Amino acid sequence: QVQLVESGGGLVQPGGSLRLSCAASGSMFSINVMGWYRQTPGKERELVARITSGGSTFYADSVKGRFTISRDNAKNTVYLQMNSLSPEDTAVYYCNADILLRGSLFDSAYWGQGTQVTVSY
């Protein structure tokens, strides 16, 4: 059984910073793309950033220059450093990973439980 466990959310003032972490555990052969998504009530979940196992990154336009995604392959962990936060960044942030299980031919997508990020005075 594979689990993604997120941590690091919370309340921060506008202009502040937060760092999210997501650790994958379980019987995995490899972890390919890892990413962060976010969702607000009444809206679809949207991609924030993603990173390949080789370190190539992609960012949504709304977070470019403010957020940085990174990963530690030895720890099966992905991070999201969020700087210059604004109230528009308030959302539940979800970790996502495409994982190849031992004995499988194809990746399966896994999601974390979500962590709330609130940007407010």
Short mmCIF file of C-alpha atoms in Angstrom, two decimals:
data_model
loop_
_atom_site.label_atom_id
_atom_site.label_comp_id
_atom_site.label_asym_id
_atom_site.label_seq_id
_atom_site.Cartn_x
_atom_site.Cartn_y
_atom_site.Cartn_z
CA GLN A 1 0.00 0.00 0.00
CA VAL A 2 1.37 3.38 -1.02
CA GLN A 3 0.76 6.48 1.05
CA LEU A 4 1.53 10.14 0.47
CA VAL A 5 1.68 12.15 3.67
CA GLU A 6 1.75 15.95 3.48
CA SER A 7 2.84 18.44 6.09
CA GLY A 8 3.63 22.12 6.42
CA GLY A 9 0.35 23.89 5.78
CA GLY A 10 -1.06 26.55 8.03
CA LEU A 11 -1.92 30.20 8.42
CA VAL A 12 0.48 32.85 7.15
CA GLN A 13 0.23 36.58 6.56
CA PRO A 14 0.36 38.03 3.04
CA GLY A 15 3.95 38.29 1.89
CA GLY A 16 4.99 35.40 4.09
CA SER A 17 6.38 31.98 3.27
CA LEU A 18 5.52 28.35 3.86
CA ARG A 19 7.19 25.09 2.93
CA LEU A 20 5.10 22.03 2.17
CA SER A 21 6.48 18.50 2.29
CA CYS A 22 5.09 15.24 0.97
CA ALA A 23 6.64 11.87 1.73
CA ALA A 24 5.76 8.71 -0.17
CA SER A 25 5.97 5.33 1.52
CA GLY A 26 5.11 1.77 0.62
CA SER A 27 6.17 -0.90 -1.81
CA MET A 28 7.29 1.13 -4.81
CA PHE A 29 9.61 0.34 -7.68
CA SER A 30 10.04 3.94 -8.74
CA ILE A 31 8.46 7.37 -8.43
CA ASN A 32 8.26 9.34 -11.63
CA VAL A 33 6.55 12.73 -11.74
CA MET A 34 5.66 14.34 -8.41
CA GLY A 35 3.58 17.45 -8.12
CA TRP A 36 1.44 19.80 -6.12
CA TYR A 37 -2.13 20.78 -6.91
CA ARG A 38 -4.51 23.09 -5.11
CA GLN A 39 -8.24 23.46 -4.82
CA THR A 40 -10.65 26.06 -3.46
CA PRO A 41 -14.37 25.52 -2.81
CA GLY A 42 -16.41 25.43 -6.00
CA LYS A 43 -13.38 25.27 -8.27
CA GLU A 44 -11.56 22.47 -10.00
CA ARG A 45 -8.26 21.20 -8.68
CA GLU A 46 -5.43 22.96 -10.51
CA LEU A 47 -1.81 22.10 -11.09
CA VAL A 48 0.62 24.30 -9.17
CA ALA A 49 3.97 22.70 -9.99
CA ARG A 50 5.47 19.36 -10.89
CA ILE A 51 8.92 17.82 -11.08
CA THR A 52 10.25 14.77 -12.86
CA SER A 53 12.60 12.22 -11.35
CA GLY A 54 15.39 13.90 -13.30
CA GLY A 55 14.60 17.31 -11.84
CA SER A 56 12.77 19.00 -14.71
CA THR A 57 10.13 21.37 -13.41
CA PHE A 58 6.92 23.01 -14.55
CA TYR A 59 5.04 25.84 -12.84
CA ALA A 60 1.63 27.37 -13.27
CA ASP A 61 1.91 30.97 -14.45
CA SER A 62 0.29 32.20 -11.25
CA VAL A 63 3.15 30.92 -9.08
CA LYS A 64 6.20 31.38 -11.31
CA GLY A 65 8.96 33.26 -9.53
CA ARG A 66 7.31 32.77 -6.12
CA PHE A 67 7.11 28.99 -5.63
CA THR A 68 9.89 26.43 -5.97
CA ILE A 69 9.35 22.69 -6.23
CA SER A 70 12.13 20.25 -5.35
CA ARG A 71 12.50 16.63 -4.42
CA ASP A 72 14.78 14.30 -2.52
CA ASN A 73 14.70 11.00 -4.37
CA ALA A 74 16.52 9.18 -1.57
CA LYS A 75 13.73 10.16 0.83
CA ASN A 76 10.86 9.81 -1.69
CA THR A 77 9.87 13.33 -0.73
CA VAL A 78 8.74 16.37 -2.69
CA TYR A 79 8.76 19.92 -1.35
CA LEU A 80 7.03 23.15 -2.29
CA GLN A 81 8.65 26.35 -1.09
CA MET A 82 6.07 29.12 -1.28
CA ASN A 83 7.22 32.73 -0.99
CA SER A 84 5.45 36.07 -1.36
CA LEU A 85 2.14 34.44 -0.55
CA SER A 86 -1.07 36.28 -1.27
CA PRO A 87 -4.68 35.63 -0.22
CA GLU A 88 -5.25 34.21 -3.72
CA ASP A 89 -2.95 31.32 -2.78
CA THR A 90 -5.37 30.20 -0.07
CA ALA A 91 -6.44 26.64 -0.87
CA VAL A 92 -6.12 23.01 0.07
CA TYR A 93 -2.86 21.80 -1.40
CA TYR A 94 -2.59 18.20 -2.57
CA CYS A 95 0.49 16.17 -3.30
CA ASN A 96 0.42 13.89 -6.34
CA ALA A 97 2.82 11.22 -7.52
CA ASP A 98 2.99 8.85 -10.48
CA ILE A 99 4.33 5.64 -9.01
CA LEU A 100 5.37 2.37 -10.58
CA LEU A 101 4.56 -0.43 -8.19
CA ARG A 102 6.67 -3.55 -8.02
CA GLY A 103 5.30 -6.05 -10.51
CA SER A 104 3.34 -3.44 -12.45
CA LEU A 105 3.82 -2.33 -16.04
CA PHE A 106 2.35 1.15 -15.74
CA ASP A 107 2.41 4.07 -13.32
CA SER A 108 -0.50 4.69 -10.99
CA ALA A 109 -1.46 8.11 -9.69
CA TYR A 110 -1.57 8.63 -5.94
CA TRP A 111 -2.81 11.59 -3.92
CA GLY A 112 -2.15 12.90 -0.47
CA GLN A 113 -4.92 13.84 1.93
CA GLY A 114 -4.45 17.57 1.42
CA THR A 115 -3.14 20.33 3.64
CA GLN A 116 -4.80 23.68 4.17
CA VAL A 117 -2.88 26.85 3.35
CA THR A 118 -4.54 30.08 4.46
CA VAL A 119 -3.05 33.47 3.64
CA SER A 120 -4.68 36.18 5.71
CA TYR A 121 -4.07 38.90 8.28
#
